[in-house]
Short mmCIF file of C-alpha atoms and ligand atoms in Angstrom, two decimals:
data_model
loop_
_atom_site.label_atom_id
_atom_site.label_comp_id
_atom_site.label_asym_id
_atom_site.label_seq_id
_atom_site.Cartn_x
_atom_site.Cartn_y
_atom_site.Cartn_z
CA MET A 806 117.62 168.82 133.57
CA HIS A 807 117.88 166.54 130.53
CA THR A 808 120.35 164.20 132.21
CA LYS A 809 117.90 163.21 134.93
CA SER A 810 116.21 159.83 135.10
CA LEU A 811 112.43 159.49 135.10
CA SER A 812 112.31 158.89 138.84
CA GLU A 813 114.56 161.91 139.48
CA LEU A 814 112.31 164.03 137.28
CA SER A 815 109.27 162.71 139.09
CA THR A 816 110.76 163.54 142.48
CA ALA A 817 111.77 167.02 141.33
CA LEU A 818 108.27 167.66 139.99
CA HIS A 819 106.57 166.34 143.13
CA ASN A 820 108.87 168.38 145.38
CA GLY A 821 108.14 171.49 143.37
CA ASP A 822 111.83 171.92 142.41
CA ILE A 823 110.74 172.26 138.77
CA THR A 824 107.44 172.70 137.02
CA SER A 825 106.28 170.57 134.15
CA VAL A 826 105.97 173.70 132.03
CA ALA A 827 109.65 174.57 132.59
CA LEU A 828 110.71 170.99 131.96
CA THR A 829 108.65 170.77 128.78
CA GLN A 830 109.97 174.12 127.55
CA HIS A 831 113.51 172.90 128.19
CA TYR A 832 112.96 169.88 125.95
CA LEU A 833 111.19 171.95 123.28
CA ASP A 834 114.22 174.27 123.23
CA ARG A 835 116.57 171.33 122.86
CA ILE A 836 114.46 169.95 120.01
CA LYS A 837 114.67 173.33 118.27
CA GLN A 838 118.40 173.38 118.75
CA TYR A 839 119.25 169.85 117.63
CA ASN A 840 116.46 168.32 115.60
CA GLY A 841 117.69 169.87 112.36
CA GLU A 842 120.84 167.81 112.60
CA LEU A 843 119.16 164.56 113.61
CA ASN A 844 115.70 164.61 111.96
CA ALA A 845 114.44 162.57 114.92
CA TYR A 846 111.07 164.32 115.18
CA ILE A 847 108.60 164.56 112.29
CA THR A 848 106.04 166.60 114.21
CA ILE A 849 106.60 168.84 117.22
CA CYS A 850 103.56 169.48 119.41
CA GLU A 851 104.69 172.69 121.05
CA GLU A 852 101.34 174.25 121.88
CA SER A 853 99.57 171.12 123.08
CA ALA A 854 102.66 170.05 125.04
CA LEU A 855 102.68 173.28 127.00
CA ALA A 856 98.94 172.96 127.61
CA GLN A 857 99.39 169.39 128.89
CA ALA A 858 102.26 170.58 131.09
CA THR A 859 100.08 173.34 132.53
CA ASP A 860 97.43 170.71 133.37
CA ALA A 861 100.10 168.58 135.00
CA ASP A 862 101.24 171.49 137.16
CA THR A 863 97.64 171.96 138.31
CA GLN A 864 97.59 168.30 139.33
CA PHE A 865 100.70 168.76 141.46
CA LYS A 866 98.97 171.63 143.24
CA ALA A 867 95.81 169.59 143.70
CA GLY A 868 97.78 166.60 145.00
CA THR A 869 96.41 164.29 142.29
CA ALA A 870 99.68 163.75 140.40
CA GLY A 871 101.04 160.23 139.78
CA PRO A 872 104.59 158.98 139.17
CA LEU A 873 104.61 159.95 135.48
CA THR A 874 102.62 163.18 135.71
CA GLY A 875 104.28 166.10 133.96
CA ILE A 876 107.09 164.05 132.40
CA PRO A 877 107.54 164.70 128.66
CA LEU A 878 107.80 161.89 126.13
CA ALA A 879 107.84 161.25 122.39
CA HIS A 880 105.68 158.78 120.48
CA LYS A 881 106.81 156.91 117.41
CA ASP A 882 104.67 158.20 114.56
CA ILE A 883 102.99 154.80 114.25
CA PHE A 884 100.67 155.51 117.22
CA CYS A 885 97.43 157.31 116.44
CA THR A 886 97.32 160.64 118.27
CA GLN A 887 94.01 162.42 118.16
CA GLY A 888 94.21 165.72 116.29
CA VAL A 889 97.88 165.24 115.46
CA ARG A 890 99.28 164.00 112.15
CA THR A 891 100.04 160.27 112.29
CA SER A 892 102.11 159.55 109.19
CA CYS A 893 103.78 156.19 109.89
CA GLY A 894 106.74 157.68 108.01
CA SER A 895 104.83 157.49 104.73
CA LYS A 896 103.68 159.90 102.06
CA MET A 897 100.52 157.78 102.07
CA LEU A 898 99.54 159.14 105.49
CA ASP A 899 101.24 162.53 105.26
CA ASN A 900 97.82 164.19 105.42
CA PHE A 901 96.31 161.85 108.03
CA ILE A 902 95.20 163.45 111.27
CA ALA A 903 94.19 160.63 113.58
CA PRO A 904 90.60 160.94 114.82
CA TYR A 905 91.32 158.94 117.99
CA ASN A 906 94.14 157.95 120.32
CA ALA A 907 95.88 154.59 120.38
CA THR A 908 95.39 152.81 123.72
CA VAL A 909 99.08 153.35 124.53
CA VAL A 910 98.68 157.08 123.90
CA GLU A 911 95.49 157.20 125.94
CA LYS A 912 97.11 155.38 128.86
CA LEU A 913 100.14 157.66 128.93
CA ASN A 914 97.91 160.72 128.62
CA THR A 915 95.88 159.49 131.56
CA ALA A 916 99.13 159.00 133.48
CA GLY A 917 99.70 162.74 132.94
CA MET A 918 102.60 162.55 130.51
CA VAL A 919 103.31 165.39 128.10
CA LEU A 920 103.59 164.65 124.38
CA LEU A 921 106.56 166.55 122.89
CA GLY A 922 106.06 165.23 119.39
CA LYS A 923 106.01 162.32 116.99
CA THR A 924 109.22 160.63 115.96
CA ASN A 925 110.55 159.66 112.58
CA MET A 926 110.55 156.02 111.53
CA ASP A 927 111.06 153.73 108.57
CA GLU A 928 108.01 153.83 106.33
CA PHE A 929 105.30 151.64 107.92
CA ALA A 930 108.05 150.34 110.26
CA MET A 931 109.80 148.47 107.46
CA GLY A 932 113.52 148.86 107.79
CA SER A 933 116.54 148.63 110.05
CA SER A 934 118.16 152.00 109.43
CA ASN A 935 115.46 154.66 109.31
CA GLU A 936 116.36 155.40 105.72
CA THR A 937 113.01 154.43 104.20
CA SER A 938 111.09 157.31 105.80
CA PHE A 939 109.24 159.72 103.51
CA TYR A 940 110.58 162.47 105.81
CA GLY A 941 114.21 161.61 105.21
CA ALA A 942 116.79 159.62 107.12
CA VAL A 943 117.54 160.01 110.84
CA SER A 944 121.13 160.43 112.02
CA ASN A 945 122.72 158.55 114.87
CA PRO A 946 123.68 161.05 117.61
CA TRP A 947 126.88 159.06 118.27
CA ASP A 948 128.06 159.68 114.72
CA THR A 949 125.77 161.61 112.43
CA ASP A 950 127.20 159.86 109.34
CA ARG A 951 125.74 156.64 110.66
CA VAL A 952 122.25 155.21 110.96
CA PRO A 953 120.40 155.10 114.29
CA GLY A 954 118.90 151.71 113.43
CA GLY A 955 115.24 151.19 112.65
CA SER A 956 112.45 151.22 112.40
CA SER A 957 112.11 153.17 115.68
CA GLY A 958 115.19 155.23 114.78
CA GLY A 959 113.58 158.61 115.49
CA SER A 960 112.62 157.57 119.01
CA ALA A 961 116.10 156.14 119.56
CA ALA A 962 117.90 159.26 118.31
CA ALA A 963 115.58 161.54 120.31
CA VAL A 964 116.20 159.75 123.61
CA ALA A 965 119.94 159.23 122.97
CA ALA A 966 120.44 162.94 122.18
CA GLN A 967 118.27 163.82 125.20
CA LEU A 968 115.57 165.48 123.14
CA ALA A 969 113.09 163.45 125.20
CA PRO A 970 113.53 161.67 128.52
CA ILE A 971 111.83 158.56 127.11
CA ALA A 972 109.93 157.42 124.02
CA THR A 973 107.70 154.70 122.71
CA GLY A 974 108.69 152.34 119.93
CA THR A 975 107.32 149.27 118.21
CA ASP A 976 109.08 146.04 117.38
CA THR A 977 107.99 143.60 114.66
CA GLY A 978 111.37 142.00 114.07
CA GLY A 979 113.76 144.10 116.14
CA SER A 980 112.67 147.72 115.74
CA ILE A 981 112.92 148.59 119.43
CA ARG A 982 115.98 146.50 120.32
CA GLN A 983 118.20 147.14 117.29
CA PRO A 984 117.96 150.98 117.37
CA ALA A 985 118.32 150.81 121.17
CA ALA A 986 121.56 148.87 120.66
CA LEU A 987 122.87 151.26 118.01
CA CYS A 988 122.07 154.36 120.10
CA ASN A 989 123.04 153.11 123.59
CA LEU A 990 119.53 152.77 125.00
CA THR A 991 117.54 150.32 127.05
CA GLY A 992 114.71 149.03 124.89
CA LEU A 993 112.07 146.48 125.78
CA LYS A 994 109.89 144.50 123.40
CA PRO A 995 107.29 142.84 125.61
CA THR A 996 105.54 139.50 125.15
CA TYR A 997 103.08 139.54 122.25
CA GLY A 998 99.74 140.61 123.72
CA ARG A 999 101.17 142.38 126.78
CA ILE A 1000 100.48 145.87 125.38
CA SER A 1001 97.44 146.82 123.35
CA ARG A 1002 97.94 147.26 119.62
CA TYR A 1003 94.73 149.29 119.29
CA GLY A 1004 95.49 152.43 117.33
CA MET A 1005 99.01 151.33 116.51
CA ILE A 1006 99.18 151.22 112.72
CA ALA A 1007 99.59 147.56 111.81
CA PHE A 1008 102.59 146.28 109.91
CA ALA A 1009 102.51 142.53 110.68
CA SER A 1010 99.72 141.99 113.19
CA SER A 1011 100.96 138.68 114.60
CA LEU A 1012 104.42 140.15 115.33
CA ASP A 1013 103.94 143.84 116.22
CA GLN A 1014 104.38 144.89 119.83
CA ALA A 1015 104.92 148.29 121.45
CA GLY A 1016 107.44 149.02 124.18
CA PRO A 1017 109.55 151.65 125.94
CA MET A 1018 112.84 153.09 124.66
CA ALA A 1019 114.63 154.48 127.67
CA ARG A 1020 117.96 155.44 129.19
CA SER A 1021 117.79 152.78 131.91
CA ALA A 1022 115.90 149.68 132.95
CA GLU A 1023 114.40 151.65 135.81
CA ASP A 1024 112.96 154.23 133.41
CA ALA A 1025 111.74 151.48 131.08
CA ALA A 1026 109.98 149.78 134.00
CA MET A 1027 108.14 152.98 134.90
CA LEU A 1028 106.83 153.46 131.37
CA MET A 1029 106.05 149.77 130.96
CA GLN A 1030 103.90 149.93 134.08
CA ALA A 1031 101.66 152.50 132.44
CA MET A 1032 101.66 150.88 128.97
CA ALA A 1033 100.90 147.25 129.84
CA GLY A 1034 97.53 145.63 130.31
CA PHE A 1035 94.52 144.03 128.71
CA ASP A 1036 92.44 146.05 126.28
CA GLU A 1037 89.08 144.80 125.12
CA ARG A 1038 89.54 146.78 121.90
CA ASP A 1039 92.48 144.56 120.91
CA SER A 1040 91.45 140.92 120.59
CA THR A 1041 95.12 139.85 120.67
CA SER A 1042 95.86 141.58 123.96
CA VAL A 1043 96.10 139.09 126.79
CA ASP A 1044 94.14 139.28 130.02
CA HIS A 1045 97.05 138.45 132.29
CA PRO A 1046 97.73 140.37 135.51
CA VAL A 1047 100.28 143.19 135.21
CA PRO A 1048 102.93 142.81 137.92
CA ASP A 1049 104.64 145.77 139.55
CA TYR A 1050 107.68 146.14 137.29
CA THR A 1051 109.45 148.53 139.62
CA THR A 1052 109.45 146.59 142.90
CA ASP A 1053 111.64 143.62 141.95
CA LEU A 1054 114.31 145.55 140.10
CA ASN A 1055 116.85 144.96 142.86
CA THR A 1056 116.40 141.21 143.36
CA PRO A 1057 119.91 139.65 143.46
CA LEU A 1058 120.85 137.47 140.52
CA ASP A 1059 122.28 134.54 142.53
CA GLY A 1060 121.05 131.32 141.02
CA LEU A 1061 120.05 132.90 137.71
CA THR A 1062 120.85 130.64 134.75
CA ILE A 1063 121.74 132.41 131.53
CA GLY A 1064 121.64 130.49 128.27
CA LEU A 1065 124.00 131.43 125.47
CA PRO A 1066 122.80 130.06 122.13
CA THR A 1067 125.70 128.88 119.98
CA GLU A 1068 123.82 130.13 116.93
CA TYR A 1069 123.97 133.74 118.21
CA PHE A 1070 127.76 133.72 118.21
CA ASP A 1071 128.26 132.73 114.61
CA ALA A 1072 130.61 133.87 111.87
CA GLY A 1073 128.35 136.84 111.05
CA LEU A 1074 129.04 138.46 114.42
CA ASP A 1075 131.62 141.23 114.43
CA PRO A 1076 134.57 140.05 116.57
CA ALA A 1077 134.81 143.32 118.53
CA VAL A 1078 131.08 143.24 119.27
CA ASN A 1079 131.53 139.64 120.40
CA ASP A 1080 134.33 140.66 122.81
CA THR A 1081 132.06 143.32 124.29
CA ILE A 1082 129.21 140.84 124.76
CA GLN A 1083 131.58 138.31 126.36
CA ALA A 1084 132.74 140.94 128.85
CA ALA A 1085 129.12 141.69 129.76
CA ILE A 1086 128.46 138.00 130.33
CA LYS A 1087 131.52 137.80 132.61
CA GLN A 1088 130.02 140.66 134.56
CA TYR A 1089 126.84 138.64 135.00
CA GLU A 1090 128.88 135.76 136.36
CA THR A 1091 130.32 138.05 139.01
CA LEU A 1092 126.75 139.09 139.82
CA GLY A 1093 125.98 135.45 140.70
CA ALA A 1094 124.62 134.05 137.45
CA THR A 1095 125.51 130.68 135.97
CA ILE A 1096 126.21 130.43 132.25
CA LYS A 1097 125.02 127.55 130.15
CA GLU A 1098 125.57 126.92 126.46
CA ILE A 1099 122.38 126.11 124.66
CA SER A 1100 121.24 125.59 121.10
CA LEU A 1101 118.37 127.15 119.18
CA PRO A 1102 118.84 124.93 116.14
CA ASN A 1103 116.22 126.57 113.94
CA THR A 1104 117.69 130.07 114.23
CA LYS A 1105 118.81 129.90 110.60
CA LEU A 1106 115.14 129.73 109.56
CA ALA A 1107 114.22 132.97 111.32
CA VAL A 1108 115.06 135.56 108.65
CA PRO A 1109 113.54 133.64 105.71
CA THR A 1110 110.46 132.77 107.79
CA TYR A 1111 109.99 136.37 108.88
CA TYR A 1112 110.34 137.64 105.31
CA VAL A 1113 107.39 135.49 104.28
CA VAL A 1114 105.15 136.06 107.32
CA ALA A 1115 105.73 139.81 107.74
CA PRO A 1116 105.26 140.76 104.06
CA ALA A 1117 102.19 138.50 103.84
CA GLU A 1118 100.57 140.25 106.79
CA CYS A 1119 101.62 143.71 105.62
CA SER A 1120 100.19 143.11 102.15
CA THR A 1121 96.76 142.58 103.69
CA ASN A 1122 97.11 145.33 106.32
CA LEU A 1123 98.16 147.93 103.79
CA SER A 1124 95.34 147.10 101.38
CA ARG A 1125 93.21 149.55 103.36
CA MET A 1126 95.32 152.41 102.02
CA ASP A 1127 93.40 152.67 98.78
CA GLY A 1128 92.99 156.39 98.28
CA VAL A 1129 89.29 156.16 99.11
CA ARG A 1130 88.82 156.44 102.86
CA PHE A 1131 91.93 158.23 104.09
CA GLY A 1132 95.47 158.98 103.13
CA HIS A 1133 96.96 159.98 99.81
CA ARG A 1134 94.66 160.21 96.77
CA CYS A 1135 96.00 160.76 93.27
CA GLU A 1136 94.83 163.75 91.24
CA ASP A 1137 91.95 163.38 88.77
CA PRO A 1138 91.47 159.60 88.69
CA VAL A 1139 89.72 158.45 85.51
CA ASP A 1140 88.14 155.36 87.08
CA LEU A 1141 88.30 153.24 90.23
CA GLU A 1142 91.25 151.15 89.13
CA ASP A 1143 93.20 154.25 88.19
CA LEU A 1144 92.39 155.68 91.63
CA TYR A 1145 93.71 152.57 93.39
CA THR A 1146 96.82 152.06 91.33
CA ARG A 1147 97.97 155.65 91.13
CA SER A 1148 97.18 156.49 94.77
CA ARG A 1149 99.10 153.45 95.97
CA GLY A 1150 101.85 153.86 93.39
CA GLU A 1151 102.45 157.45 94.45
CA GLY A 1152 101.85 157.00 98.18
CA PHE A 1153 104.10 154.04 98.97
CA GLY A 1154 107.89 154.00 98.87
CA GLU A 1155 110.10 151.37 97.30
CA GLU A 1156 110.62 149.11 100.35
CA VAL A 1157 106.91 149.05 101.16
CA LYS A 1158 106.11 148.12 97.55
CA ARG A 1159 108.72 145.35 97.67
CA ARG A 1160 107.05 143.90 100.78
CA ILE A 1161 103.53 144.16 99.35
CA MET A 1162 104.65 142.38 96.17
CA THR A 1163 106.43 139.60 98.09
CA GLY A 1164 103.54 139.17 100.51
CA THR A 1165 100.86 139.13 97.85
CA TYR A 1166 102.85 136.53 95.92
CA ALA A 1167 103.31 134.34 99.00
CA LEU A 1168 99.57 134.44 99.71
CA SER A 1169 98.39 133.86 96.17
CA ALA A 1170 96.55 130.68 95.19
CA GLY A 1171 99.02 127.98 94.28
CA TYR A 1172 101.83 129.47 96.36
CA TYR A 1173 100.12 129.71 99.73
CA ASP A 1174 101.04 126.16 100.80
CA ALA A 1175 104.58 126.41 99.50
CA TYR A 1176 105.40 129.70 101.21
CA TYR A 1177 102.97 130.97 103.81
CA LEU A 1178 102.00 127.60 105.28
CA LYS A 1179 105.63 126.47 105.25
CA ALA A 1180 106.67 129.67 107.01
CA GLN A 1181 104.03 129.10 109.69
CA GLN A 1182 105.42 125.60 110.25
CA CYS A 1183 108.97 126.98 110.55
CA ARG A 1184 107.64 129.55 112.98
CA ARG A 1185 106.38 126.75 115.21
CA LEU A 1186 109.82 125.06 115.11
CA ILE A 1187 111.48 128.33 116.16
CA ARG A 1188 109.04 128.74 119.04
CA ASP A 1189 109.56 125.12 120.14
CA ASP A 1190 113.34 125.73 120.33
CA PHE A 1191 112.71 128.52 122.84
CA VAL A 1192 110.18 126.50 124.84
CA ALA A 1193 112.80 123.74 125.18
CA ALA A 1194 115.54 126.24 126.08
CA PHE A 1195 113.46 127.85 128.84
CA LYS A 1196 113.18 124.44 130.51
CA GLN A 1197 116.92 124.73 131.18
CA VAL A 1198 117.61 128.44 131.60
CA ASP A 1199 115.94 131.56 133.03
CA VAL A 1200 117.02 134.04 130.37
CA ILE A 1201 118.89 133.88 127.09
CA MET A 1202 121.63 136.36 126.21
CA GLY A 1203 123.50 137.33 123.09
CA PRO A 1204 124.22 140.29 120.88
CA THR A 1205 121.29 142.47 119.74
CA SER A 1206 122.90 143.37 116.43
CA PRO A 1207 125.79 141.72 114.56
CA THR A 1208 127.58 145.08 114.16
CA THR A 1209 127.60 148.58 115.60
CA ALA A 1210 125.81 151.37 113.70
CA PHE A 1211 126.64 151.21 110.00
CA LYS A 1212 127.18 154.14 107.64
CA ALA A 1213 124.18 155.85 106.07
CA GLY A 1214 123.68 154.50 102.56
CA GLU A 1215 125.82 151.43 103.20
CA LYS A 1216 123.00 148.90 102.85
CA THR A 1217 120.29 150.82 101.02
CA ASP A 1218 120.94 149.10 97.67
CA ASP A 1219 121.05 145.62 99.16
CA PRO A 1220 117.77 144.69 100.89
CA VAL A 1221 119.05 141.29 101.99
CA ALA A 1222 122.09 142.81 103.74
CA MET A 1223 119.66 145.17 105.48
CA TYR A 1224 117.38 142.27 106.50
CA LEU A 1225 120.32 140.52 108.16
CA ALA A 1226 120.70 143.40 110.64
CA ASP A 1227 117.85 141.75 112.59
CA ILE A 1228 119.20 138.24 112.52
CA TYR A 1229 119.37 137.99 116.33
CA THR A 1230 116.14 139.81 117.13
CA ILE A 1231 113.60 138.35 114.69
CA SER A 1232 113.18 134.93 116.34
CA THR A 1233 111.70 136.39 119.51
CA ASN A 1234 108.92 138.10 117.52
CA LEU A 1235 108.17 134.86 115.67
CA ALA A 1236 107.96 133.12 119.06
CA GLY A 1237 106.07 136.00 120.71
CA LEU A 1238 108.65 136.25 123.51
CA PRO A 1239 109.85 139.37 125.33
CA GLY A 1240 113.32 140.70 124.55
CA MET A 1241 115.44 143.60 125.69
CA SER A 1242 118.55 145.41 124.57
CA ILE A 1243 120.80 147.16 127.07
CA PRO A 1244 124.02 149.14 126.66
CA ALA A 1245 127.05 146.89 127.14
CA GLY A 1246 130.02 148.94 125.98
CA PHE A 1247 131.53 150.63 122.96
CA VAL A 1248 133.57 149.66 119.91
CA ASP A 1249 135.41 152.59 118.31
CA GLY A 1250 133.11 155.03 120.08
CA LEU A 1251 129.93 153.28 118.92
CA PRO A 1252 127.49 151.59 121.33
CA VAL A 1253 127.01 147.82 121.57
CA GLY A 1254 123.76 146.30 122.84
CA LEU A 1255 123.39 143.13 124.87
CA GLN A 1256 120.18 141.27 124.15
CA ILE A 1257 118.28 139.54 126.95
CA ILE A 1258 115.39 137.27 125.97
CA GLY A 1259 112.90 136.03 128.54
CA ASN A 1260 110.10 133.53 128.85
CA TYR A 1261 106.49 134.55 128.18
CA PHE A 1262 105.34 137.41 130.43
CA ASP A 1263 108.71 137.47 132.21
CA GLU A 1264 109.26 141.21 131.60
CA ALA A 1265 109.75 141.85 135.32
CA ARG A 1266 112.67 139.44 135.35
CA LEU A 1267 114.20 140.99 132.23
CA LEU A 1268 114.02 144.42 133.83
CA ASN A 1269 115.54 143.07 137.04
CA VAL A 1270 118.39 141.37 135.15
CA ALA A 1271 119.03 144.59 133.21
CA HIS A 1272 118.84 146.80 136.28
CA ARG A 1273 121.35 144.78 138.33
CA TYR A 1274 123.87 145.11 135.51
CA GLN A 1275 123.20 148.84 135.27
CA GLN A 1276 124.00 149.21 138.94
CA VAL A 1277 127.53 147.95 138.44
CA THR A 1278 128.23 149.49 135.02
CA ASP A 1279 127.84 152.97 133.63
CA TRP A 1280 127.56 152.28 129.89
CA HIS A 1281 123.90 153.31 129.95
CA GLN A 1282 124.83 156.68 131.46
CA GLN A 1283 127.07 157.65 128.56
CA ALA A 1284 125.59 160.23 126.23
CA PRO A 1285 126.93 161.54 122.93
CA ASP A 1286 129.11 164.64 123.51
CA ALA A 1287 127.82 166.53 120.50
CA PHE A 1288 124.33 166.81 122.02
CA ALA A 1289 125.24 167.07 125.69
CA GLY A 1290 125.09 170.87 126.12
N1 LIG B 2102 113.90 145.43 110.23
C1 LIG B 2102 112.76 144.56 110.24
C2 LIG B 2102 111.92 144.86 109.02
O1 LIG B 2102 112.32 145.62 108.24
C3 LIG B 2102 111.98 144.74 111.49
C4 LIG B 2102 111.22 146.01 111.52
C5 LIG B 2102 110.38 146.15 112.75
O2 LIG B 2102 110.63 145.54 113.78
N2 LIG B 2102 109.35 146.96 112.64
O3 LIG B 2102 110.87 144.34 108.84
#
C-alpha cells in the first residue's frame, strides 16, 4: 500500500478497494515500526487520524469525496494545527497547542486529507541538517548515520521511508529542496506569495514559503493544487489565478530552453554530483530541450545577503516569544527583565540565539545602513540577474546541493560550512522565484537532486518539466531498502 502514488491511492479509495481507515492504520503501524530509528515524527495523531479517516470513508459512501479525500499526510511542525502541539522544533514552543489551523492545514483538511502527525525540523526552521531540533536529530533513511537535510528533514525522512505518502515543508533558503535532494524526493518551493503563510510560524517573512514534499511531480502537483491560492489573512499572498497543475504535466518539452548558470557548477560542487547532474541534463536534451549557458553573476552574494536578511527578520519575528503570552516561561521570575531573559535563554537553542544576535546587530542604529540596507540592495541585484536570465531561457537547472547527504555531526561545529549547504538554493528565495528538486541519480548509494528554477508563477511548467523526466527515468521510484518492508 505504501508504495502507491497519490493518484493510485485516490483511485483505490474511490473504487472501494481500500478504506481510508485501513490505509491510515497501515501508515500508523509503519510509523510505530520505524519512527524510533528515524525520529521523523515529533507528534503522532493516532486518534484524530482515525477519526478523520472514518469521516473520509463516509464521504466516499455519500459520493462527496474529492481527489485527496482519505489520503494521509504529515505536516512539518511549523504549521499551526488546532488542538495539536505545534513546537517548531523548539523547547520554546514545546507546550504550545495551537488554537487555530494554518491556512494550508485548513485547506488540506477541507480536501479531506488525514493528518498522521507533525514532523521534526530544525529549530524554527534554522538549519540544513535537522540537527538543531529540540527533539533530537533526524536520520536519513538512505543511511541512518547521515543527515536528511533541513530544515524540513522530518518531512523528508517520513516520505522517503514511506511513513507518509506525502508531506508539507517550508523553504526559506532551501529547506524543501535540499532535504528533498538528500532523501530522493520531489520537492517544490513555489513563488513567494503563491501559498498562504497564515498560521505558518514565521522565520524570515519575506523569504518563507510552503510547498509539497512528494515522491513524484504528479503527487506534488496534486498537493500543490489544494495548497495554492490567495488568502485575505496573509497580506503577502498574491491574488493570481491558480492554474490546474495536473493537466499540463504531459506537455512535450520540444523547444524548451534550459539555462545552466556557470556559477552553479563551481569548484565547490562535488565532481560525482556534477557528473550525475550532467547526465540528467543530457536526458533533457533527448527529451527535446535546448541547453544554453548563462550567468547569474551575483550568485556569490547570495549566502552573505541571506545571512543578513534572514537573521534580521527572525530577530524581530522571534521577539514575540517572551515568556508572557505563550511558550516557555522560566520558573519564579523576580522581575520583568528576568522573565524575558531567562525564558528566552532557556527556550531557544544555540543556532537560534546566534541568528537573533546577528540579526539584532544588523538592524541596530548605526549598522542598519551598512548591513541590512546593503543586503537589500544585493538582493535586488540577485533578482535582476534572474529577470535577465528568464529573457533568454524558460527554466534554469543545476544541482540542488553541492554534495550528497553528509555525516551526522560533520558540520555542527562549523556554522559557515553548514550555511554553504544552501549555496545553490538561497538565491531563488531572495528573488522570490519558484524552485524544485527532483531525484536525478545516486552517488555511492546516496541520492542526488537536480534543481529546476522557474520564472514567477511558473510552477505548472516546473511540474511539467519534472514529470516528463520522471516518465523516462526511475530514480524517483527508488526507496531505501531498510524501510521497504
Ligand atoms: N539552511 C537555511 C537556514 O538555515 C535555510 C533554512 C530554511 O529554508 N528554512 O537558514
